[in-house]
PDB file of C-alpha atoms in Angstrom:
ATOM      1  CA  LYS A1121     -16.877   1.477  29.150  1.00  0.00           C
ATOM      2  CA  ALA A1122     -19.540   0.115  26.833  1.00  0.00           C
ATOM      3  CA  GLY A1123     -22.674   2.179  26.495  1.00  0.00           C
ATOM      4  CA  VAL A1124     -26.297   1.181  26.806  1.00  0.00           C
ATOM      5  CA  THR A1125     -27.262  -1.453  24.279  1.00  0.00           C
ATOM      6  CA  GLN A1126     -30.705  -2.289  23.004  1.00  0.00           C
ATOM      7  CA  THR A1127     -31.927  -5.149  20.898  1.00  0.00           C
ATOM      8  CA  PRO A1128     -33.366  -5.438  18.394  1.00  0.00           C
ATOM      9  CA  ARG A1129     -32.773  -2.110  16.693  1.00  0.00           C
ATOM     10  CA  TYR A1130     -35.714  -2.435  14.337  1.00  0.00           C
ATOM     11  CA  LEU A1131     -38.879  -4.437  14.589  1.00  0.00           C
ATOM     12  CA  ILE A1132     -41.952  -4.794  12.406  1.00  0.00           C
ATOM     13  CA  LYS A1133     -45.036  -6.399  13.886  1.00  0.00           C
ATOM     14  CA  THR A1134     -48.724  -6.598  13.083  1.00  0.00           C
ATOM     15  CA  ARG A1135     -51.644  -5.508  15.220  1.00  0.00           C
ATOM     16  CA  GLY A1136     -52.504  -7.919  17.970  1.00  0.00           C
ATOM     17  CA  GLN A1137     -49.041  -9.412  18.250  1.00  0.00           C
ATOM     18  CA  GLN A1138     -46.782  -8.952  21.231  1.00  0.00           C
ATOM     19  CA  VAL A1139     -43.182  -7.810  21.363  1.00  0.00           C
ATOM     20  CA  THR A1140     -40.284  -7.970  23.817  1.00  0.00           C
ATOM     21  CA  LEU A1141     -37.470  -5.428  23.773  1.00  0.00           C
ATOM     22  CA  SER A1142     -34.199  -5.819  25.616  1.00  0.00           C
ATOM     23  CA  CYS A1143     -31.834  -3.354  27.234  1.00  0.00           C
ATOM     24  CA  SER A1144     -28.397  -3.830  28.767  1.00  0.00           C
ATOM     25  CA  PRO A1145     -27.332  -0.860  30.906  1.00  0.00           C
ATOM     26  CA  ILE A1146     -23.868   0.548  31.347  1.00  0.00           C
ATOM     27  CA  SER A1147     -21.821  -1.685  33.609  1.00  0.00           C
ATOM     28  CA  GLY A1148     -22.445  -0.760  37.243  1.00  0.00           C
ATOM     29  CA  HIS A1149     -25.689   1.075  36.532  1.00  0.00           C
ATOM     30  CA  ARG A1150     -28.631  -0.302  38.442  1.00  0.00           C
ATOM     31  CA  SER A1151     -31.437   1.958  37.295  1.00  0.00           C
ATOM     32  CA  VAL A1152     -33.052   1.367  33.932  1.00  0.00           C
ATOM     33  CA  SER A1153     -35.812   3.554  32.552  1.00  0.00           C
ATOM     34  CA  TRP A1154     -37.906   3.060  29.449  1.00  0.00           C
ATOM     35  CA  TYR A1155     -39.362   5.792  27.273  1.00  0.00           C
ATOM     36  CA  GLN A1156     -41.584   5.926  24.236  1.00  0.00           C
ATOM     37  CA  GLN A1157     -40.841   8.645  21.719  1.00  0.00           C
ATOM     38  CA  THR A1158     -43.188   9.685  18.943  1.00  0.00           C
ATOM     39  CA  PRO A1159     -43.070  12.821  16.795  1.00  0.00           C
ATOM     40  CA  GLY A1160     -46.230  14.230  18.293  1.00  0.00           C
ATOM     41  CA  GLN A1161     -45.756  13.336  21.961  1.00  0.00           C
ATOM     42  CA  GLY A1162     -42.052  13.634  22.568  1.00  0.00           C
ATOM     43  CA  LEU A1163     -40.438  11.473  25.228  1.00  0.00           C
ATOM     44  CA  GLN A1164     -43.026   9.676  27.336  1.00  0.00           C
ATOM     45  CA  PHE A1165     -41.883   7.881  30.478  1.00  0.00           C
ATOM     46  CA  LEU A1166     -42.967   4.255  30.685  1.00  0.00           C
ATOM     47  CA  PHE A1167     -41.342   2.888  33.827  1.00  0.00           C
ATOM     48  CA  GLU A1168     -38.150   2.651  35.821  1.00  0.00           C
ATOM     49  CA  TYR A1169     -36.565  -0.389  37.406  1.00  0.00           C
ATOM     50  CA  PHE A1170     -33.999  -0.472  40.147  1.00  0.00           C
ATOM     51  CA  SER A1171     -32.647  -3.646  41.739  1.00  0.00           C
ATOM     52  CA  GLU A1172     -35.257  -5.773  39.960  1.00  0.00           C
ATOM     53  CA  THR A1173     -38.138  -3.673  41.320  1.00  0.00           C
ATOM     54  CA  GLN A1174     -40.352  -1.284  39.430  1.00  0.00           C
ATOM     55  CA  ARG A1175     -39.810   2.010  41.199  1.00  0.00           C
ATOM     56  CA  ASN A1176     -41.771   4.425  39.013  1.00  0.00           C
ATOM     57  CA  LYS A1177     -44.446   4.017  36.402  1.00  0.00           C
ATOM     58  CA  GLY A1178     -45.776   6.378  33.773  1.00  0.00           C
ATOM     59  CA  ASN A1179     -49.286   6.694  32.451  1.00  0.00           C
ATOM     60  CA  PHE A1180     -49.423   3.799  30.023  1.00  0.00           C
ATOM     61  CA  PRO A1181     -51.947   0.957  29.806  1.00  0.00           C
ATOM     62  CA  GLY A1182     -51.268  -2.426  31.342  1.00  0.00           C
ATOM     63  CA  ARG A1183     -50.314  -3.796  27.915  1.00  0.00           C
ATOM     64  CA  PHE A1184     -46.923  -2.276  28.600  1.00  0.00           C
ATOM     65  CA  SER A1185     -44.900  -4.162  31.156  1.00  0.00           C
ATOM     66  CA  GLY A1186     -41.302  -4.661  32.064  1.00  0.00           C
ATOM     67  CA  ARG A1187     -38.900  -6.451  34.296  1.00  0.00           C
ATOM     68  CA  GLN A1188     -35.316  -6.278  35.405  1.00  0.00           C
ATOM     69  CA  PHE A1189     -32.942  -9.119  36.052  1.00  0.00           C
ATOM     70  CA  SER A1190     -30.323  -9.507  38.727  1.00  0.00           C
ATOM     71  CA  ASN A1191     -27.595  -8.357  36.320  1.00  0.00           C
ATOM     72  CA  SER A1192     -29.608  -5.118  35.755  1.00  0.00           C
ATOM     73  CA  ARG A1193     -30.544  -6.050  32.223  1.00  0.00           C
ATOM     74  CA  SER A1194     -34.140  -5.121  31.517  1.00  0.00           C
ATOM     75  CA  GLU A1195     -36.874  -6.141  29.153  1.00  0.00           C
ATOM     76  CA  MET A1196     -40.094  -4.466  28.242  1.00  0.00           C
ATOM     77  CA  ASN A1197     -43.072  -6.214  26.734  1.00  0.00           C
ATOM     78  CA  VAL A1198     -45.998  -4.838  24.807  1.00  0.00           C
ATOM     79  CA  SER A1199     -48.935  -7.143  24.312  1.00  0.00           C
ATOM     80  CA  THR A1200     -51.798  -6.851  21.854  1.00  0.00           C
ATOM     81  CA  LEU A1201     -50.004  -4.298  19.721  1.00  0.00           C
ATOM     82  CA  GLU A1202     -51.927  -1.350  18.322  1.00  0.00           C
ATOM     83  CA  LEU A1203     -51.031   0.908  15.399  1.00  0.00           C
ATOM     84  CA  GLY A1204     -50.408   3.739  17.864  1.00  0.00           C
ATOM     85  CA  ASP A1205     -47.638   1.752  19.517  1.00  0.00           C
ATOM     86  CA  SER A1206     -45.389   2.500  16.549  1.00  0.00           C
ATOM     87  CA  ALA A1207     -42.585   4.530  18.072  1.00  0.00           C
ATOM     88  CA  LEU A1208     -38.958   4.690  19.052  1.00  0.00           C
ATOM     89  CA  TYR A1209     -38.512   2.899  22.378  1.00  0.00           C
ATOM     90  CA  LEU A1210     -35.586   4.170  24.356  1.00  0.00           C
ATOM     91  CA  CYS A1211     -33.879   2.654  27.326  1.00  0.00           C
ATOM     92  CA  ALA A1212     -31.758   4.799  29.621  1.00  0.00           C
ATOM     93  CA  SER A1213     -29.480   3.762  32.450  1.00  0.00           C
ATOM     94  CA  SER A1214     -28.255   5.564  35.510  1.00  0.00           C
ATOM     95  CA  LEU A1215     -26.223   4.584  38.555  1.00  0.00           C
ATOM     96  CA  THR A1216     -29.175   4.855  40.897  1.00  0.00           C
ATOM     97  CA  GLY A1217     -31.703   7.051  39.076  1.00  0.00           C
ATOM     98  CA  ARG A1218     -31.606   9.553  41.898  1.00  0.00           C
ATOM     99  CA  ALA A1219     -30.571  13.185  41.732  1.00  0.00           C
ATOM    100  CA  ILE A1220     -27.064  14.021  40.467  1.00  0.00           C
ATOM    101  CA  ASN A1221     -26.939  10.710  38.630  1.00  0.00           C
ATOM    102  CA  GLU A1222     -26.691  11.259  34.922  1.00  0.00           C
ATOM    103  CA  GLN A1223     -28.881   9.175  32.649  1.00  0.00           C
ATOM    104  CA  PHE A1224     -27.563   7.755  29.384  1.00  0.00           C
ATOM    105  CA  PHE A1225     -29.655   6.515  26.498  1.00  0.00           C
ATOM    106  CA  GLY A1226     -29.283   3.494  24.296  1.00  0.00           C
ATOM    107  CA  PRO A1227     -29.716   3.695  20.521  1.00  0.00           C
ATOM    108  CA  GLY A1228     -33.379   2.712  20.759  1.00  0.00           C
ATOM    109  CA  THR A1229     -35.604   0.135  19.155  1.00  0.00           C
ATOM    110  CA  ARG A1230     -37.781   1.408  16.358  1.00  0.00           C
ATOM    111  CA  LEU A1231     -41.048  -0.493  16.401  1.00  0.00           C
ATOM    112  CA  THR A1232     -43.421  -0.369  13.472  1.00  0.00           C
ATOM    113  CA  VAL A1233     -46.882  -1.870  13.895  1.00  0.00           C
ATOM    114  CA  LEU A1234     -48.736  -2.652  10.660  1.00  0.00           C
TER     115      LEU A1234
ATOM    116  CA  GLN B 664     -48.907  22.123  34.054  1.00  0.00           C
ATOM    117  CA  LYS B 665     -46.035  20.182  32.601  1.00  0.00           C
ATOM    118  CA  GLU B 666     -43.044  19.453  34.774  1.00  0.00           C
ATOM    119  CA  VAL B 667     -40.611  20.805  32.187  1.00  0.00           C
ATOM    120  CA  GLU B 668     -41.449  23.344  29.512  1.00  0.00           C
ATOM    121  CA  GLN B 669     -39.427  24.355  26.483  1.00  0.00           C
ATOM    122  CA  ASN B 670     -40.151  26.504  23.492  1.00  0.00           C
ATOM    123  CA  SER B 671     -40.483  24.020  20.642  1.00  0.00           C
ATOM    124  CA  GLY B 672     -38.979  26.432  18.146  1.00  0.00           C
ATOM    125  CA  PRO B 673     -37.784  26.097  15.527  1.00  0.00           C
ATOM    126  CA  LEU B 674     -34.884  28.318  16.455  1.00  0.00           C
ATOM    127  CA  SER B 675     -32.648  29.402  13.596  1.00  0.00           C
ATOM    128  CA  VAL B 676     -29.277  31.077  14.038  1.00  0.00           C
ATOM    129  CA  PRO B 677     -26.507  31.869  11.555  1.00  0.00           C
ATOM    130  CA  GLU B 678     -23.249  29.981  11.743  1.00  0.00           C
ATOM    131  CA  GLY B 679     -20.907  31.523  14.319  1.00  0.00           C
ATOM    132  CA  ALA B 680     -23.706  33.091  16.361  1.00  0.00           C
ATOM    133  CA  ILE B 681     -24.773  32.253  19.899  1.00  0.00           C
ATOM    134  CA  ALA B 682     -27.791  29.981  20.228  1.00  0.00           C
ATOM    135  CA  SER B 683     -29.804  30.380  23.426  1.00  0.00           C
ATOM    136  CA  LEU B 684     -32.137  27.605  24.549  1.00  0.00           C
ATOM    137  CA  ASN B 685     -34.423  27.965  27.527  1.00  0.00           C
ATOM    138  CA  CYS B 686     -36.272  25.686  29.885  1.00  0.00           C
ATOM    139  CA  THR B 687     -38.507  26.174  32.921  1.00  0.00           C
ATOM    140  CA  TYR B 688     -39.536  23.574  35.467  1.00  0.00           C
ATOM    141  CA  SER B 689     -42.368  23.420  37.938  1.00  0.00           C
ATOM    142  CA  ASP B 690     -41.086  21.341  40.861  1.00  0.00           C
ATOM    143  CA  ARG B 691     -39.142  23.472  43.319  1.00  0.00           C
ATOM    144  CA  VAL B 692     -37.435  20.425  44.822  1.00  0.00           C
ATOM    145  CA  SER B 693     -35.793  19.577  41.501  1.00  0.00           C
ATOM    146  CA  GLN B 694     -32.192  18.794  42.215  1.00  0.00           C
ATOM    147  CA  SER B 695     -30.369  18.193  38.994  1.00  0.00           C
ATOM    148  CA  PHE B 696     -30.674  19.465  35.462  1.00  0.00           C
ATOM    149  CA  PHE B 697     -29.516  18.128  32.134  1.00  0.00           C
ATOM    150  CA  TRP B 698     -29.332  19.045  28.480  1.00  0.00           C
ATOM    151  CA  TYR B 699     -29.497  16.407  25.782  1.00  0.00           C
ATOM    152  CA  ARG B 700     -28.932  16.765  22.062  1.00  0.00           C
ATOM    153  CA  GLN B 701     -30.897  14.559  19.701  1.00  0.00           C
ATOM    154  CA  TYR B 702     -30.176  14.324  16.011  1.00  0.00           C
ATOM    155  CA  SER B 703     -33.008  13.242  13.759  1.00  0.00           C
ATOM    156  CA  GLY B 704     -33.484   9.484  13.923  1.00  0.00           C
ATOM    157  CA  LYS B 705     -30.986   9.079  16.761  1.00  0.00           C
ATOM    158  CA  SER B 706     -31.273   8.737  20.532  1.00  0.00           C
ATOM    159  CA  PRO B 707     -30.661  11.621  22.968  1.00  0.00           C
ATOM    160  CA  GLU B 708     -27.052  12.300  23.885  1.00  0.00           C
ATOM    161  CA  LEU B 709     -26.155  13.930  27.204  1.00  0.00           C
ATOM    162  CA  ILE B 710     -24.175  17.121  26.656  1.00  0.00           C
ATOM    163  CA  MET B 711     -24.395  19.028  29.950  1.00  0.00           C
ATOM    164  CA  SER B 712     -25.419  18.519  33.547  1.00  0.00           C
ATOM    165  CA  ILE B 713     -25.724  21.234  36.195  1.00  0.00           C
ATOM    166  CA  TYR B 714     -26.589  20.949  39.865  1.00  0.00           C
ATOM    167  CA  SER B 715     -26.038  24.356  41.478  1.00  0.00           C
ATOM    168  CA  ASN B 716     -26.977  27.922  40.670  1.00  0.00           C
ATOM    169  CA  GLY B 717     -24.788  29.769  38.226  1.00  0.00           C
ATOM    170  CA  ASP B 718     -22.972  28.912  35.037  1.00  0.00           C
ATOM    171  CA  LYS B 719     -21.169  25.771  33.972  1.00  0.00           C
ATOM    172  CA  GLU B 720     -19.026  25.840  30.867  1.00  0.00           C
ATOM    173  CA  ASP B 721     -17.876  22.943  28.722  1.00  0.00           C
ATOM    174  CA  GLY B 722     -16.227  23.923  25.482  1.00  0.00           C
ATOM    175  CA  ARG B 723     -18.689  25.890  23.376  1.00  0.00           C
ATOM    176  CA  PHE B 724     -21.567  25.002  25.712  1.00  0.00           C
ATOM    177  CA  THR B 725     -22.620  26.922  28.817  1.00  0.00           C
ATOM    178  CA  ALA B 726     -25.456  25.796  31.052  1.00  0.00           C
ATOM    179  CA  GLN B 727     -27.054  28.352  33.343  1.00  0.00           C
ATOM    180  CA  LEU B 728     -29.216  27.527  36.343  1.00  0.00           C
ATOM    181  CA  ASN B 729     -31.413  29.829  38.403  1.00  0.00           C
ATOM    182  CA  LYS B 730     -33.308  27.802  40.999  1.00  0.00           C
ATOM    183  CA  ALA B 731     -35.151  30.822  42.389  1.00  0.00           C
ATOM    184  CA  SER B 732     -36.682  31.454  38.966  1.00  0.00           C
ATOM    185  CA  GLN B 733     -36.917  27.707  38.176  1.00  0.00           C
ATOM    186  CA  TYR B 734     -35.092  28.339  34.958  1.00  0.00           C
ATOM    187  CA  VAL B 735     -32.266  26.594  33.157  1.00  0.00           C
ATOM    188  CA  SER B 736     -30.705  27.560  29.867  1.00  0.00           C
ATOM    189  CA  LEU B 737     -28.108  26.361  27.409  1.00  0.00           C
ATOM    190  CA  LEU B 738     -25.907  28.687  25.383  1.00  0.00           C
ATOM    191  CA  ILE B 739     -24.043  27.403  22.353  1.00  0.00           C
ATOM    192  CA  ARG B 740     -21.272  29.736  21.275  1.00  0.00           C
ATOM    193  CA  ASP B 741     -19.858  29.816  17.743  1.00  0.00           C
ATOM    194  CA  SER B 742     -22.769  27.703  16.512  1.00  0.00           C
ATOM    195  CA  GLN B 743     -21.930  25.214  13.785  1.00  0.00           C
ATOM    196  CA  PRO B 744     -24.209  23.496  11.260  1.00  0.00           C
ATOM    197  CA  SER B 745     -23.422  20.261  13.105  1.00  0.00           C
ATOM    198  CA  ASP B 746     -25.218  21.714  16.148  1.00  0.00           C
ATOM    199  CA  SER B 747     -28.501  21.518  14.229  1.00  0.00           C
ATOM    200  CA  ALA B 748     -30.577  19.133  16.311  1.00  0.00           C
ATOM    201  CA  THR B 749     -33.334  19.002  18.887  1.00  0.00           C
ATOM    202  CA  TYR B 750     -32.238  19.927  22.404  1.00  0.00           C
ATOM    203  CA  LEU B 751     -34.030  18.313  25.321  1.00  0.00           C
ATOM    204  CA  CYS B 752     -34.053  19.742  28.821  1.00  0.00           C
ATOM    205  CA  ALA B 753     -34.370  17.222  31.654  1.00  0.00           C
ATOM    206  CA  VAL B 754     -34.886  17.578  35.375  1.00  0.00           C
ATOM    207  CA  ASN B 755     -34.458  15.069  38.196  1.00  0.00           C
ATOM    208  CA  THR B 756     -36.595  15.762  41.247  1.00  0.00           C
ATOM    209  CA  GLY B 757     -34.667  13.252  43.324  1.00  0.00           C
ATOM    210  CA  ASN B 758     -37.125  10.561  42.399  1.00  0.00           C
ATOM    211  CA  GLN B 759     -37.553  10.637  38.644  1.00  0.00           C
ATOM    212  CA  PHE B 760     -36.345  12.246  35.441  1.00  0.00           C
ATOM    213  CA  TYR B 761     -38.713  14.556  33.554  1.00  0.00           C
ATOM    214  CA  PHE B 762     -38.099  15.715  29.998  1.00  0.00           C
ATOM    215  CA  GLY B 763     -39.260  18.694  28.035  1.00  0.00           C
ATOM    216  CA  THR B 764     -40.554  18.265  24.505  1.00  0.00           C
ATOM    217  CA  GLY B 765     -37.400  19.764  23.048  1.00  0.00           C
ATOM    218  CA  THR B 766     -36.348  22.821  21.045  1.00  0.00           C
ATOM    219  CA  SER B 767     -35.407  22.357  17.404  1.00  0.00           C
ATOM    220  CA  LEU B 768     -32.275  24.306  16.480  1.00  0.00           C
ATOM    221  CA  THR B 769     -31.115  24.977  12.931  1.00  0.00           C
ATOM    222  CA  VAL B 770     -27.737  26.595  12.324  1.00  0.00           C
ATOM    223  CA  ILE B 771     -27.663  28.242   8.912  1.00  0.00           C
ATOM    224  CA  PRO B 772     -24.296  28.151   7.088  1.00  0.00           C
TER     225      PRO B 772
END
């Protein structure tokens, strides 16, 4: 079974621009979660989608948004990029996201904001 | 109080020794528990999951869960230099996954 895939793997943007990241979950998985990882903050939860609906949301500003399509693929968008948005963005998929369901990570998208 | 707490380390052990990594969680309704390994510059990789009290063994790895004490641990036997990584503890409360900040492990040859 193919794992979680994320595109692009690397991205360089400038302040003020916007960016869209894509995630394809493991086949059959319907829950997709997004995380931001920085050296100082560790893994920070952004949001989770299940069946095209945002089910949980972390404590991030409205510049961070996401969506999920009917095939469970998900995208996240960051508008008006700031230097502090430079991070590794990780997508993780799970069958349902509920207890006993294991969550598997994609390789991540490394975003650098100049 | 954070949902999941880990000692950030760094933890150093000699090759062949047992590495012991610990994690505590705050939500008593937490239902499932996971350990991830993350090499520098890579994404987290699931290595163990445990759902009931007691020990679960998988090769050189043993996960231990004590729900009464809200404590989960990971033992790595016969530690190898390739085990050097950051280990993340994760908890699912039935509604969401929560991650600790990770413990950095270095295995010294």
